[in-house]
C-alpha cells in the first residue's frame, strides 16, 4: 500500500524521499520524481514522514530506526498502519518527548483502492497537525476525516473493520440464500451493488464471491484480531455487540475448520457448507468497481 | 413512491395515465404531461401498467379492480411492491389466465431515492417482458437487474431487506461504541460514508443517526416482517442465517420495548440504552447524499 | 416408548388392553397381565385410552381407526405424543363432538427414562380429566404437572425441547473448551453432573459425549422441527429468543454439513470441528444415571 | 460460604481452627467444637488450611498474612475461591517455594447448597494432595471430582459458570414464552424441575422466577466477569462459543439498562421487557429444592 501512496504523493507534486526494506520495490517510483533512500534514517531530515507497515511491532521498529541518529527529526509523523489504541498512545509518548507532532491516520481501502483514487483517511491528533497534513493526504485520497484528539482514529478504524466483518458474513448468508432459491451469484450481486446497499467494498468483493478467487487481501486471522480489538473496546466502554460477537465466532469456526491461508471472504464457503452446498466458480466476468 | 415513479415516466416522455385512491394526490403530475384517471379500470386499456402499493392485499385488490371490466386488458403488468413469493406466484397465475404478461419488479430505495435518480429495480419473469419494460424502467431508475424467471426478484428483494436490517444494527453497534470512546456520531459517520464501506443507504440514514430524527420511512413491524420472510426462506432452502436471526430478535426486542411508531433506525436508541447511554441530537447539519 | 408405558400400567395393576401396529411387539406385555388387541378399534370400549405415537399425522390416523366403529367410545383420551398446538386443538374439536374428554399429556424423557421410573408428564385440558387420569399417570411416572386448560401442555413441551437444544449446544461448547484446556471429557462431565447444574438429561447424554456413541434417540431434523415450533410460538407471542435462534441455526448448519442420521448430540462433533479438533472416543465407562 | 464449610468440618469430627476478619461471625462455630483464632497466622500451624474468600486479591492477602511468621507452614492449602487460571498459577508458585502443597478446589453451589449437603468440589493439583484432602472434602460435600494437574479446576469452574449464564437466559426465554402463551410461571417451572432437564440450580432459582425476589446471590457484574473469563479461554484455546457470546452481550445489555444491584436472575425481567410484558410476583409458595 505504501508504494501506491508514495506514487500518488510524487505525482501530486510533493518532494518525496521513500524508503522500503527492499529497495528495489521502491525504485519504480523514481519515474514519478521520487527519490529512494538507502537508509531509513535519511528520512528523518524531512518535514513530514508517512509510515505504512503491518503491525505495531513493525511501526515501533521503523520509528526507532528512523530516529536513531537524532541529528534531525521530522516535524510531523503521519502513521497510517492499523494498530491498537495502546500502541498508538505509546508512539505518541515517544514522539512527544522528541518534539515530533503525530497524526494517527489509518485508512479504509487496499492498494487497488488507492490506485483507483478511492482511499479515505481517518485522522486524530492535534487539529493543527491535521490541517498541516491535509494537502498531502488529499494528494493520496479524496477523503480525509478528522475525528478528534489522541488515538480516536484508531477506534474508528477498528469499528470500520468490525463492520466489514459483519457485512461480509451477512452478504455470505444472503448470497447463498439467493443462490439456493435459484438466483446466480453474479446476478444477485449485480443488483445488490447497484442498490442503495451497494458499497465500494461490496463491489470489489464481487469477483471473489462470483468466481471464488480467494487470493488473500486480508487473512481470517487478521480479521479475527480486529474483531477482538472491537469486542475488547466493547468490553471497556460497556457496549454489547451481538452481531460483532456472532461474526467473530463464525470467523473462529472458519479458522478451526482450516480456512486460514486464503482471503477472509471464504466466509462464503463456510456459509455454503453449512447450507449443504458445494460452490463452483460461475466464471462470469464481473467488475470490481475499481478499474 | 408511485408519485415519484410516475413523475419520472412522464418527464421521460412516456404517455402516462395515473390512478391513485386519492385523486388529488396525483393531480400535480399533470404539470409533467401525465393524465389522471377517475377510475382504476381506465388503466386497463394501456399497454403497460405499473403497480406500486403497500402489501399483497393491496396488490390483489388493485389488480381485481383494474381488470373488472375485462373489455381491455394491458399487455404487461409491472408489479413493484414488496410482496412474498407466494403472493407473486398467485398473481402470475391470475394474469396468465387473462393473457397478461407479468414482470415482478421490486425496488431498492424510497421516494427520496427515486427523486434523486438513484432507484434500482430487480426484475424476474419472462426475459422478453423485461426487455419490453426496460426503456420505461430506465426512465425511472438508472439500474434495473434481471435475475431470472418467475418470482426470483421477490427473494432478492427479501435478501436486500434482510441485509438492510443487519447493516443498520451493525452500524448502531459501532456508532455507539465510537461515541462512548469519544467520537461524535457525525464525525464517525462522515468517515464511514466516505470509506469503502459507505453506501447510499448509510449516507441517507446519517441524519437520523446524528440528529435523532426518526420520522418513519419503514416501520419496525415492516422490517420484522421482511426479516421473517428471509428467515422463512432460510428454513425452506435450508440456509442457516445467524446474523439475520440475531437481528430479527433485536428488532423484536425493540418492538417489545415500545419503539413501534418511528423509523426502524431507532435500533440506535435501543443500542444506546443497552450501553447505558441516553442519546441527544447532535444538531449538526449533515447531508443525506441524495440532495 | 408406548411399550414401557403400557408395561408400567399393567404392573401397576391397571386392566390394560394394548394395540400396536406390529402385534408381536406388544406380546411380551402379556407377562405383566396386559391383553393384546387384534384391532385398534377394540380399544374404543375402554374407559381411558392412551395414545403415544410419532407425529400429528400418526395421531390423526390412530384416532380415526380407534373411533371408526362408533358403537363405543372411550370416556377419556390421553394423548402423549409431541404434536403442535394446532394439531392438538384440531383433535380436541374432533373428540368433543363425540363427547370424549381429552387430556393433552406430552412427556419429558425417552424409553429408558420411563423404564428407570423417571418420566414426567405435563398435562392440559379439563382439570377434572386430569384428576381422573392422575392415578394412571402416576403408575407410569412419578411426576405429572397440570398447567391449565386447552393445549397449554403442548407449548410447555415445545419450550422443554427448545431448552434441551440450547443446553446441549452449551454443553458442547464448554466440554470442548475444557478438553482443549486439558480436562478429559469424562472428568469434566462427572463434575458437571454432580454440580448444581447437573440434570437427568446431562447425565444420560454423558456416554454419548464421552464415548461418541451417537445412536439416534432424537434426530437433528426432529430437534430442528421443535426449535422451529418454539420460534414460531415466539413470533406469535412476540417473545425474542436469541439463544433459541442461535441454537436453531447451529442445528441447521449441522444438518447442512451432513450430520443427519445420528443423534442430535453430534452438535458436539460440529463444535469440535469448529474448534480445530478431531474427537476420539475416550473409552471410559461412564454411567447414564438411569441404570 | 466459609462458615457453612467450617461447620460441616467440625460436625464431621475434624479438629477445626477457624479465622474470619470479623471474629464474631465465626463464634457460633464453637458450638460444633471448632476453635476460633484471634489471628490468621495461628492457622499456619495446622496440617491443612482451607481458604474461601471472594477474589484473587483477597486470596493473595490472606495467604500473605497466613504465612507472614514463617515459623510453621501448613502441609496443604485447599483454595476454594473462584479465581482465574493466572492467579491460581501465581499462588502455586508462591506455595511451592515454601514447600506447601496446593489443591485448587473451587465449588459448585452457594451457602444454602452447602447447608443442604449438596455442594460439589472440582479439584486440580497433585493427585496425592487430592487423596489427602478427600476425607475432609467429603465432610463438606457429597461430591468431589479430580480433573487433573495444575490449575485445570479453575477452567472447569469457569465453564460451569458460563453454562449457568446460558441456562439462566434460556430459562428466561422459555418461561416468558410459556407465560405469554398462558402458563403461569410456577406451573411451568414445576414441570421443568421435575423433567429430565431439571437441576438443583433450576429448582433453587424457581422462587426468584416465580415471585421476583431478586435478592443478590451473584451479581450481574460477577457473572459478566465469569462469562468474559470463559470467552477469554475460548480465544486462547480457539473455541468459538456462540451461545456464551450471545449470553454475555445480553448480560451487558442488562447492566447497561441499570440492573446491577440485584441477582443476575433479573435476566428474566429484561426478557419480559423485550417481550412487552411487565412481570408481577405470582405470590405462590414454591420450594427451592434445598430445604
mmCIF file of N, CA and C in Angstrom, chain A residues 221 224 227-229 231-232 234-235 238-243 245-246 248-250 252-253 255, chain D residues 221 224 227-229 231-232 234-235 238-243 245-246 248-250 252-253 255:
data_model
loop_
_atom_site.group_PDB
_atom_site.id
_atom_site.type_symbol
_atom_site.label_atom_id
_atom_site.label_comp_id
_atom_site.label_asym_id
_atom_site.label_seq_id
_atom_site.Cartn_x
_atom_site.Cartn_y
_atom_site.Cartn_z
ATOM 1 N N UNK A 221 -7.123 -14.630 10.176
ATOM 2 C CA UNK A 221 -6.503 -14.322 11.471
ATOM 3 C C UNK A 221 -6.474 -12.814 11.728
ATOM 4 N N UNK A 224 -9.996 -11.705 12.547
ATOM 5 C CA UNK A 224 -10.319 -12.104 13.918
ATOM 6 C C UNK A 224 -9.666 -11.161 14.920
ATOM 7 N N UNK A 227 -11.706 -8.031 14.983
ATOM 8 C CA UNK A 227 -12.979 -8.250 15.682
ATOM 9 C C UNK A 227 -12.732 -8.280 17.196
ATOM 10 N N UNK A 228 -11.627 -8.921 17.599
ATOM 11 C CA UNK A 228 -11.312 -8.994 19.028
ATOM 12 C C UNK A 228 -10.969 -7.614 19.585
ATOM 13 N N UNK A 229 -10.259 -6.803 18.794
ATOM 14 C CA UNK A 229 -9.998 -5.425 19.249
ATOM 15 C C UNK A 229 -11.330 -4.693 19.435
ATOM 16 N N UNK A 231 -14.298 -6.102 20.090
ATOM 17 C CA UNK A 231 -15.006 -6.649 21.254
ATOM 18 C C UNK A 231 -14.340 -6.196 22.553
ATOM 19 N N UNK A 232 -13.006 -6.086 22.534
ATOM 20 C CA UNK A 232 -12.304 -5.571 23.715
ATOM 21 C C UNK A 232 -12.739 -4.134 24.005
ATOM 22 N N UNK A 234 -15.564 -2.898 23.129
ATOM 23 C CA UNK A 234 -16.939 -3.042 23.612
ATOM 24 C C UNK A 234 -16.980 -3.349 25.103
ATOM 25 N N UNK A 235 -16.060 -4.213 25.551
ATOM 26 C CA UNK A 235 -15.995 -4.508 26.994
ATOM 27 C C UNK A 235 -15.624 -3.259 27.778
ATOM 28 N N UNK A 238 -18.327 -0.760 27.694
ATOM 29 C CA UNK A 238 -19.608 -1.349 28.094
ATOM 30 C C UNK A 238 -20.667 -1.213 27.010
ATOM 31 N N UNK A 239 -20.313 -1.638 25.814
ATOM 32 C CA UNK A 239 -21.234 -1.646 24.675
ATOM 33 C C UNK A 239 -21.421 -3.099 24.226
ATOM 34 N N UNK A 240 -22.638 -3.652 24.400
ATOM 35 C CA UNK A 240 -22.856 -5.018 23.895
ATOM 36 C C UNK A 240 -22.830 -4.996 22.368
ATOM 37 N N UNK A 241 -22.232 -6.008 21.749
ATOM 38 C CA UNK A 241 -22.109 -6.004 20.288
ATOM 39 C C UNK A 241 -22.521 -7.365 19.739
ATOM 40 N N UNK A 242 -23.833 -7.646 19.791
ATOM 41 C CA UNK A 242 -24.271 -9.005 19.437
ATOM 42 C C UNK A 242 -23.895 -9.442 18.028
ATOM 43 N N UNK A 243 -24.000 -8.564 17.041
ATOM 44 C CA UNK A 243 -23.658 -9.001 15.681
ATOM 45 C C UNK A 243 -22.152 -9.174 15.527
ATOM 46 N N UNK A 245 -20.120 -10.069 17.904
ATOM 47 C CA UNK A 245 -19.772 -11.307 18.612
ATOM 48 C C UNK A 245 -20.094 -12.528 17.769
ATOM 49 N N UNK A 246 -21.282 -12.539 17.167
ATOM 50 C CA UNK A 246 -21.689 -13.696 16.362
ATOM 51 C C UNK A 246 -20.759 -13.862 15.164
ATOM 52 N N UNK A 248 -17.652 -12.817 14.960
ATOM 53 C CA UNK A 248 -16.351 -13.239 15.479
ATOM 54 C C UNK A 248 -16.296 -14.756 15.652
ATOM 55 N N UNK A 249 -17.377 -15.309 16.199
ATOM 56 C CA UNK A 249 -17.393 -16.753 16.420
ATOM 57 C C UNK A 249 -17.430 -17.515 15.096
ATOM 58 N N UNK A 250 -18.094 -16.950 14.095
ATOM 59 C CA UNK A 250 -18.116 -17.613 12.786
ATOM 60 C C UNK A 250 -16.738 -17.569 12.127
ATOM 61 N N UNK A 252 -13.965 -17.562 13.857
ATOM 62 C CA UNK A 252 -13.221 -18.575 14.603
ATOM 63 C C UNK A 252 -13.542 -19.977 14.075
ATOM 64 N N UNK A 253 -14.799 -20.245 13.789
ATOM 65 C CA UNK A 253 -15.186 -21.552 13.236
ATOM 66 C C UNK A 253 -14.499 -21.794 11.900
ATOM 67 N N UNK A 255 -11.686 -20.587 10.902
ATOM 68 C CA UNK A 255 -10.278 -20.877 11.192
ATOM 69 C C UNK A 255 -10.141 -22.308 11.718
ATOM 70 N N UNK D 221 -22.496 -8.124 37.447
ATOM 71 C CA UNK D 221 -21.089 -7.837 37.156
ATOM 72 C C UNK D 221 -20.210 -9.071 37.351
ATOM 73 N N UNK D 224 -20.867 -11.419 34.475
ATOM 74 C CA UNK D 224 -20.206 -10.923 33.261
ATOM 75 C C UNK D 224 -18.718 -11.224 33.318
ATOM 76 N N UNK D 227 -18.284 -14.840 32.458
ATOM 77 C CA UNK D 227 -18.502 -15.057 31.017
ATOM 78 C C UNK D 227 -17.264 -14.586 30.243
ATOM 79 N N UNK D 228 -16.716 -13.450 30.659
ATOM 80 C CA UNK D 228 -15.530 -12.933 29.969
ATOM 81 C C UNK D 228 -14.326 -13.852 30.175
ATOM 82 N N UNK D 229 -14.191 -14.410 31.369
ATOM 83 C CA UNK D 229 -13.108 -15.385 31.579
ATOM 84 C C UNK D 229 -13.305 -16.570 30.638
ATOM 85 N N UNK D 231 -14.950 -16.536 27.721
ATOM 86 C CA UNK D 231 -14.677 -16.121 26.338
ATOM 87 C C UNK D 231 -13.184 -15.930 26.107
ATOM 88 N N UNK D 232 -12.480 -15.439 27.132
ATOM 89 C CA UNK D 232 -11.022 -15.315 27.012
ATOM 90 C C UNK D 232 -10.377 -16.692 26.822
ATOM 91 N N UNK D 234 -11.890 -19.214 25.558
ATOM 92 C CA UNK D 234 -12.280 -19.603 24.201
ATOM 93 C C UNK D 234 -11.343 -19.020 23.155
ATOM 94 N N UNK D 235 -10.938 -17.761 23.352
ATOM 95 C CA UNK D 235 -9.973 -17.155 22.417
ATOM 96 C C UNK D 235 -8.654 -17.895 22.473
ATOM 97 N N UNK D 238 -8.949 -21.298 21.073
ATOM 98 C CA UNK D 238 -9.566 -21.278 19.748
ATOM 99 C C UNK D 238 -10.839 -22.109 19.684
ATOM 100 N N UNK D 239 -11.731 -21.835 20.608
ATOM 101 C CA UNK D 239 -13.036 -22.493 20.651
ATOM 102 C C UNK D 239 -14.112 -21.422 20.471
ATOM 103 N N UNK D 240 -14.849 -21.443 19.342
ATOM 104 C CA UNK D 240 -15.936 -20.473 19.201
ATOM 105 C C UNK D 240 -17.045 -20.818 20.182
ATOM 106 N N UNK D 241 -17.650 -19.817 20.799
ATOM 107 C CA UNK D 241 -18.672 -20.079 21.809
ATOM 108 C C UNK D 241 -19.897 -19.204 21.558
ATOM 109 N N UNK D 242 -20.643 -19.540 20.502
ATOM 110 C CA UNK D 242 -21.734 -18.634 20.111
ATOM 111 C C UNK D 242 -22.790 -18.398 21.189
ATOM 112 N N UNK D 243 -23.177 -19.428 21.924
ATOM 113 C CA UNK D 243 -24.202 -19.196 22.949
ATOM 114 C C UNK D 243 -23.641 -18.407 24.119
ATOM 115 N N UNK D 245 -21.262 -16.184 23.916
ATOM 116 C CA UNK D 245 -21.125 -14.803 23.451
ATOM 117 C C UNK D 245 -22.461 -14.071 23.483
ATOM 118 N N UNK D 246 -23.492 -14.730 22.974
ATOM 119 C CA UNK D 246 -24.810 -14.091 22.932
ATOM 120 C C UNK D 246 -25.310 -13.796 24.346
ATOM 121 N N UNK D 248 -23.441 -13.350 27.015
ATOM 122 C CA UNK D 248 -22.587 -12.290 27.556
ATOM 123 C C UNK D 248 -23.109 -10.915 27.140
ATOM 124 N N UNK D 249 -23.498 -10.792 25.877
ATOM 125 C CA UNK D 249 -23.992 -9.499 25.403
ATOM 126 C C UNK D 249 -25.328 -9.151 26.052
ATOM 127 N N UNK D 250 -26.147 -10.161 26.326
ATOM 128 C CA UNK D 250 -27.423 -9.896 26.999
ATOM 129 C C UNK D 250 -27.196 -9.454 28.441
ATOM 130 N N UNK D 252 -24.534 -7.839 29.398
ATOM 131 C CA UNK D 252 -24.060 -6.458 29.241
ATOM 132 C C UNK D 252 -25.228 -5.499 29.023
ATOM 133 N N UNK D 253 -26.199 -5.896 28.213
ATOM 134 C CA UNK D 253 -27.384 -5.058 27.985
ATOM 135 C C UNK D 253 -28.136 -4.831 29.296
ATOM 136 N N UNK D 255 -26.917 -4.849 32.278
ATOM 137 C CA UNK D 255 -26.131 -3.908 33.077
ATOM 138 C C UNK D 255 -26.319 -2.491 32.522
#
